[in-house]
PDB file of C-alpha atoms in Angstrom:
ATOM      1  CA  VAL A   1     -72.285  77.120-116.343  1.00 67.00           C
ATOM      2  CA  GLY A   2     -73.833  74.580-118.652  1.00 78.00           C
ATOM      3  CA  ALA A   3     -71.589  72.079-120.404  1.00 84.00           C
ATOM      4  CA  ASP A   4     -72.871  73.382-123.750  1.00 83.00           C
ATOM      5  CA  ARG A   5     -71.154  76.712-122.974  1.00 76.00           C
ATOM      6  CA  ILE A   6     -67.706  75.197-122.394  1.00 79.00           C
ATOM      7  CA  GLU A   7     -65.434  74.331-125.273  1.00 82.00           C
ATOM      8  CA  LEU A   8     -62.166  72.472-124.819  1.00 85.00           C
ATOM      9  CA  MET A   9     -59.709  72.900-127.653  1.00 86.00           C
ATOM     10  CA  SER A  10     -56.594  71.096-128.735  1.00 89.00           C
ATOM     11  CA  LEU A  11     -53.247  72.764-129.299  1.00 89.00           C
ATOM     12  CA  LEU A  12     -53.230  75.206-132.189  1.00 91.00           C
ATOM     13  CA  PRO A  13     -49.867  74.986-133.960  1.00 90.00           C
ATOM     14  CA  LEU A  14     -49.590  78.582-135.179  1.00 93.00           C
ATOM     15  CA  PRO A  15     -49.487  81.639-132.898  1.00 91.00           C
ATOM     16  CA  SER A  16     -51.861  83.460-135.253  1.00 91.00           C
ATOM     17  CA  GLN A  17     -54.424  80.649-134.835  1.00 92.00           C
ATOM     18  CA  HIS A  18     -54.026  80.792-131.076  1.00 91.00           C
ATOM     19  CA  LEU A  19     -54.509  84.568-130.956  1.00 93.00           C
ATOM     20  CA  GLN A  20     -57.500  84.394-133.303  1.00 93.00           C
ATOM     21  CA  ILE A  21     -59.362  82.346-130.674  1.00 93.00           C
ATOM     22  CA  TYR A  22     -59.525  85.489-128.503  1.00 92.00           C
ATOM     23  CA  SER A  23     -62.082  86.872-130.960  1.00 91.00           C
ATOM     24  CA  GLU A  24     -64.467  84.297-129.474  1.00 89.00           C
ATOM     25  CA  VAL A  25     -63.765  85.390-125.886  1.00 91.00           C
ATOM     26  CA  ASP A  26     -65.755  88.155-124.185  1.00 90.00           C
ATOM     27  CA  ILE A  27     -64.000  88.264-120.811  1.00 93.00           C
ATOM     28  CA  ALA A  28     -60.895  86.551-119.492  1.00 95.00           C
ATOM     29  CA  LEU A  29     -61.176  85.480-115.861  1.00 94.00           C
ATOM     30  CA  ASP A  30     -57.703  85.303-114.399  1.00 95.00           C
ATOM     31  CA  ALA A  31     -56.579  82.135-112.658  1.00 92.00           C
ATOM     32  CA  VAL A  32     -56.499  82.062-108.851  1.00 87.00           C
ATOM     33  CA  PRO A  33     -54.214  81.829-106.943  1.00 85.00           C
ATOM     34  CA  TYR A  34     -51.592  81.713-109.727  1.00 88.00           C
ATOM     35  CA  SER A  35     -52.211  84.731-111.924  1.00 91.00           C
ATOM     36  CA  GLY A  36     -51.550  84.891-115.645  1.00 93.00           C
ATOM     37  CA  THR A  37     -48.717  86.688-117.378  1.00 94.00           C
ATOM     38  CA  THR A  38     -48.556  85.587-120.998  1.00 94.00           C
ATOM     39  CA  THR A  39     -52.263  84.790-121.134  1.00 94.00           C
ATOM     40  CA  THR A  40     -53.107  88.156-119.581  1.00 96.00           C
ATOM     41  CA  THR A  41     -50.919  89.997-122.062  1.00 96.00           C
ATOM     42  CA  GLU A  42     -52.298  88.050-125.020  1.00 96.00           C
ATOM     43  CA  ALA A  43     -55.889  88.691-123.984  1.00 96.00           C
ATOM     44  CA  LEU A  44     -55.275  92.419-123.562  1.00 96.00           C
ATOM     45  CA  LEU A  45     -53.439  92.556-126.881  1.00 95.00           C
ATOM     46  CA  MET A  46     -56.490  91.036-128.516  1.00 95.00           C
ATOM     47  CA  GLY A  47     -58.794  93.510-126.723  1.00 94.00           C
ATOM     48  CA  VAL A  48     -60.228  91.075-124.187  1.00 95.00           C
ATOM     49  CA  PRO A  49     -60.633  92.513-120.672  1.00 96.00           C
ATOM     50  CA  VAL A  50     -58.945  90.425-117.980  1.00 97.00           C
ATOM     51  CA  LEU A  51     -60.566  90.387-114.554  1.00 97.00           C
ATOM     52  CA  THR A  52     -58.174  89.469-111.760  1.00 96.00           C
ATOM     53  CA  LEU A  53     -58.355  88.765-108.039  1.00 94.00           C
ATOM     54  CA  ALA A  54     -55.287  90.296-106.412  1.00 92.00           C
ATOM     55  CA  SER A  55     -54.101  89.936-102.838  1.00 85.00           C
ATOM     56  CA  ALA A  56     -56.395  91.758-100.443  1.00 77.00           C
ATOM     57  CA  PRO A  57     -54.978  94.854 -98.715  1.00 71.00           C
ATOM     58  CA  GLY A  58     -53.096  93.776 -95.619  1.00 73.00           C
ATOM     59  CA  ALA A  59     -52.801  90.177 -96.822  1.00 75.00           C
ATOM     60  CA  VAL A  60     -49.495  88.504 -97.534  1.00 76.00           C
ATOM     61  CA  HIS A  61     -48.352  89.687-100.954  1.00 78.00           C
ATOM     62  CA  VAL A  62     -47.606  86.741-103.222  1.00 83.00           C
ATOM     63  CA  HIS A  63     -46.012  87.665-106.548  1.00 85.00           C
ATOM     64  CA  ALA A  64     -47.639  84.794-108.441  1.00 86.00           C
ATOM     65  CA  GLN A  65     -51.095  86.008-107.411  1.00 88.00           C
ATOM     66  CA  ASN A  66     -50.521  89.606-108.455  1.00 92.00           C
ATOM     67  CA  VAL A  67     -48.854  89.608-111.882  1.00 94.00           C
ATOM     68  CA  SER A  68     -52.047  90.391-113.793  1.00 95.00           C
ATOM     69  CA  ALA A  69     -52.853  93.158-111.295  1.00 94.00           C
ATOM     70  CA  THR A  70     -49.438  94.701-111.968  1.00 93.00           C
ATOM     71  CA  ILE A  71     -50.003  94.563-115.733  1.00 95.00           C
ATOM     72  CA  LEU A  72     -53.505  96.015-115.429  1.00 96.00           C
ATOM     73  CA  LYS A  73     -52.313  98.821-113.162  1.00 94.00           C
ATOM     74  CA  CYS A  74     -49.494  99.593-115.610  1.00 93.00           C
ATOM     75  CA  ILE A  75     -51.911 100.015-118.515  1.00 95.00           C
ATOM     76  CA  GLY A  76     -54.349 102.126-116.487  1.00 95.00           C
ATOM     77  CA  ARG A  77     -57.027  99.475-115.993  1.00 96.00           C
ATOM     78  CA  GLY A  78     -57.213  99.240-112.228  1.00 95.00           C
ATOM     79  CA  ASP A  79     -60.974  98.835-112.649  1.00 95.00           C
ATOM     80  CA  LEU A  80     -60.296  95.205-113.634  1.00 96.00           C
ATOM     81  CA  ILE A  81     -58.513  94.435-110.341  1.00 96.00           C
ATOM     82  CA  THR A  82     -60.631  92.994-107.516  1.00 95.00           C
ATOM     83  CA  ARG A  83     -59.652  92.208-103.920  1.00 93.00           C
ATOM     84  CA  THR A  84     -62.372  89.829-102.712  1.00 92.00           C
ATOM     85  CA  TYR A  85     -64.145  86.824-104.199  1.00 92.00           C
ATOM     86  CA  GLN A  86     -67.467  88.626-104.007  1.00 94.00           C
ATOM     87  CA  ASP A  87     -66.073  91.684-105.785  1.00 96.00           C
ATOM     88  CA  PHE A  88     -64.632  89.361-108.444  1.00 95.00           C
ATOM     89  CA  VAL A  89     -68.043  87.755-109.052  1.00 95.00           C
ATOM     90  CA  ASP A  90     -69.894  91.087-109.024  1.00 96.00           C
ATOM     91  CA  ARG A  91     -67.437  92.679-111.446  1.00 96.00           C
ATOM     92  CA  ALA A  92     -67.605  89.621-113.757  1.00 94.00           C
ATOM     93  CA  VAL A  93     -71.402  89.961-113.935  1.00 94.00           C
ATOM     94  CA  THR A  94     -71.066  93.678-114.733  1.00 94.00           C
ATOM     95  CA  LEU A  95     -68.470  92.980-117.425  1.00 93.00           C
ATOM     96  CA  ALA A  96     -70.692  90.304-118.945  1.00 90.00           C
ATOM     97  CA  ASP A  97     -73.431  92.936-119.326  1.00 90.00           C
ATOM     98  CA  GLU A  98     -70.991  95.502-120.750  1.00 89.00           C
ATOM     99  CA  VAL A  99     -69.713  93.215-123.538  1.00 85.00           C
ATOM    100  CA  ARG A 100     -73.262  92.890-124.884  1.00 84.00           C
ATOM    101  CA  ARG A 101     -73.518  96.628-125.555  1.00 87.00           C
ATOM    102  CA  PRO A 102     -73.012  97.996-129.095  1.00 85.00           C
ATOM    103  CA  GLU A 103     -69.922  99.977-128.065  1.00 86.00           C
ATOM    104  CA  ALA A 104     -68.167  96.814-126.846  1.00 85.00           C
ATOM    105  CA  SER A 105     -66.233  96.327-130.097  1.00 85.00           C
ATOM    106  CA  GLN A 106     -64.801  99.848-129.817  1.00 90.00           C
ATOM    107  CA  ALA A 107     -63.861  99.131-126.191  1.00 91.00           C
ATOM    108  CA  ARG A 108     -61.820  96.128-127.412  1.00 90.00           C
ATOM    109  CA  VAL A 109     -59.868  98.341-129.813  1.00 91.00           C
ATOM    110  CA  GLN A 110     -59.287 100.893-127.048  1.00 94.00           C
ATOM    111  CA  LEU A 111     -58.078  98.199-124.638  1.00 95.00           C
ATOM    112  CA  ARG A 112     -55.543  96.974-127.192  1.00 94.00           C
ATOM    113  CA  GLN A 113     -54.307 100.550-127.700  1.00 95.00           C
ATOM    114  CA  GLN A 114     -54.094 101.108-123.932  1.00 95.00           C
ATOM    115  CA  LEU A 115     -51.751  98.127-123.722  1.00 95.00           C
ATOM    116  CA  LEU A 116     -49.639  99.112-126.723  1.00 95.00           C
ATOM    117  CA  ASN A 117     -49.328 102.752-125.610  1.00 95.00           C
ATOM    118  CA  SER A 118     -48.556 101.918-121.973  1.00 94.00           C
ATOM    119  CA  PRO A 119     -45.224 101.739-120.166  1.00 92.00           C
ATOM    120  CA  PHE A 120     -45.687  97.949-120.237  1.00 92.00           C
ATOM    121  CA  CYS A 121     -44.923  97.971-123.985  1.00 93.00           C
ATOM    122  CA  ASP A 122     -42.361 100.792-123.916  1.00 93.00           C
ATOM    123  CA  GLY A 123     -39.090  98.902-124.403  1.00 92.00           C
ATOM    124  CA  PRO A 124     -36.888 102.019-124.772  1.00 92.00           C
ATOM    125  CA  GLY A 125     -38.454 103.628-121.700  1.00 90.00           C
ATOM    126  CA  PHE A 126     -37.970 100.447-119.687  1.00 88.00           C
ATOM    127  CA  THR A 127     -34.336 100.287-120.833  1.00 89.00           C
ATOM    128  CA  ARG A 128     -33.760 103.871-119.674  1.00 89.00           C
ATOM    129  CA  GLU A 129     -35.236 103.026-116.260  1.00 88.00           C
ATOM    130  CA  VAL A 130     -33.047  99.917-115.928  1.00 87.00           C
ATOM    131  CA  GLU A 131     -29.968 101.912-116.944  1.00 87.00           C
ATOM    132  CA  ALA A 132     -30.813 104.606-114.376  1.00 85.00           C
ATOM    133  CA  PHE A 133     -31.247 101.918-111.714  1.00 86.00           C
ATOM    134  CA  PHE A 134     -27.884 100.330-112.525  1.00 85.00           C
ATOM    135  CA  HIS A 135     -26.253 103.754-112.547  1.00 81.00           C
ATOM    136  CA  SER A 136     -27.619 104.546-109.084  1.00 81.00           C
ATOM    137  CA  ALA A 137     -26.602 101.073-107.847  1.00 80.00           C
ATOM    138  CA  VAL A 138     -23.006 101.615-108.986  1.00 77.00           C
ATOM    139  CA  VAL A 139     -22.913 105.044-107.368  1.00 74.00           C
ATOM    140  CA  ALA A 140     -24.330 103.565-104.129  1.00 75.00           C
ATOM    141  CA  MET A 141     -21.814 100.710-104.242  1.00 73.00           C
ATOM    142  CA  TYR A 142     -18.896 103.130-104.435  1.00 68.00           C
ATOM    143  CA  ALA A 143     -20.428 105.365-101.762  1.00 67.00           C
ATOM    144  CA  THR A 144     -20.516 102.441 -99.314  1.00 68.00           C
ATOM    145  CA  ASN A 145     -17.038 101.151-100.191  1.00 63.00           C
ATOM    146  CA  PRO A 146     -14.696 104.162-100.076  1.00 56.00           C
ATOM    147  CA  ARG A 147     -11.562 102.038-100.705  1.00 57.00           C
ATOM    148  CA  ASP A 148     -12.637 101.704-104.334  1.00 58.00           C
ATOM    149  CA  ARG A 149     -12.025 104.616-106.666  1.00 58.00           C
ATOM    150  CA  VAL A 150     -15.186 106.071-108.176  1.00 55.00           C
ATOM    151  CA  PRO A 151     -14.854 106.542-111.944  1.00 53.00           C
ATOM    152  CA  PRO A 152     -15.592 110.176-112.843  1.00 51.00           C
ATOM    153  CA  GLY A 153     -18.203 109.208-115.430  1.00 53.00           C
ATOM    154  CA  VAL A 154     -20.224 107.260-112.887  1.00 52.00           C
ATOM    155  CA  THR A 155     -20.594 110.081-110.390  1.00 46.00           C
ATOM    156  CA  SER A 156     -21.244 112.712-113.047  1.00 40.00           C
ATOM    157  CA  GLY A 157     -23.929 110.653-114.726  1.00 46.00           C
ATOM    158  CA  GLY A 158     -22.008 110.673-118.012  1.00 45.00           C
ATOM    159  CA  ALA A 159     -20.544 107.837-119.998  1.00 47.00           C
ATOM    160  CA  VAL A 160     -17.593 106.081-118.395  1.00 47.00           C
ATOM    161  CA  PRO A 161     -14.559 106.044-120.733  1.00 46.00           C
ATOM    162  CA  ASP A 162     -13.260 102.573-121.576  1.00 42.00           C
ATOM    163  CA  GLU A 163      -9.936 103.198-119.805  1.00 47.00           C
ATOM    164  CA  GLU A 164     -11.814 104.015-116.586  1.00 48.00           C
ATOM    165  CA  LEU A 165     -14.056 100.966-116.874  1.00 44.00           C
ATOM    166  CA  MET A 166     -10.971  98.772-117.171  1.00 44.00           C
ATOM    167  CA  LYS A 167      -9.768 100.041-113.774  1.00 49.00           C
ATOM    168  CA  ILE A 168     -12.944  99.083-111.915  1.00 48.00           C
ATOM    169  CA  HIS A 169     -12.387  96.226-109.473  1.00 48.00           C
ATOM    170  CA  ASN A 170     -13.993  92.991-110.675  1.00 46.00           C
ATOM    171  CA  PRO A 171     -14.542  90.508-107.805  1.00 46.00           C
ATOM    172  CA  PHE A 172     -15.129  87.675-110.275  1.00 44.00           C
ATOM    173  CA  LEU A 173     -11.613  87.716-111.704  1.00 44.00           C
ATOM    174  CA  PRO A 174      -8.678  85.842-110.118  1.00 46.00           C
ATOM    175  CA  ALA A 175      -6.554  87.942-107.769  1.00 49.00           C
ATOM    176  CA  GLY A 176      -3.729  88.436-110.312  1.00 48.00           C
ATOM    177  CA  ASP A 177      -6.129  89.686-112.995  1.00 45.00           C
ATOM    178  CA  GLN A 178      -8.131  92.180-110.948  1.00 42.00           C
ATOM    179  CA  HIS A 179      -7.907  94.996-113.453  1.00 43.00           C
ATOM    180  CA  LEU A 180      -8.491  94.261-117.098  1.00 40.00           C
ATOM    181  CA  GLN A 181      -6.308  95.934-119.657  1.00 38.00           C
ATOM    182  CA  ALA A 182      -7.933  97.818-122.503  1.00 37.00           C
ATOM    183  CA  THR A 183      -7.260  96.121-125.827  1.00 36.00           C
TER     184      THR A 183
END
């Protein structure tokens, strides 16, 4: 790459200025071996495809190398995930050709919508999944420790009444204060 094609920029003080710079970017090439998270999300939000090199199948899985791959998979863009250096280069060349086509601007809008409409941006859905996980963890905890009483609401999947919650053993309280009193 010629030096005339590289532009180094100083810090832009406003987030809107920072995000506006993505309008000058055709393709974002993810960092290796430490993958992007915020930069990946920002690029996708601004409609810029992010090409990433994830851990090869059978290789040691390193979280830091696979964050962008997780995001891309979540938004349905597995086509932007590569597994070898050669595949990364080949796919970058293909993407560079694709962004020159007339329909490229529409593809940017679609990419932004894919992100916004995906589970990655579904806060309420994520909250429901976390709640379901915690619910199953509490049920599993009581199933493996029969000396503790299982609150009826926990096993039934319903809400646990405050008076029942106050009876749940809390290992973080001093021995004399094991059960909180409802106020």
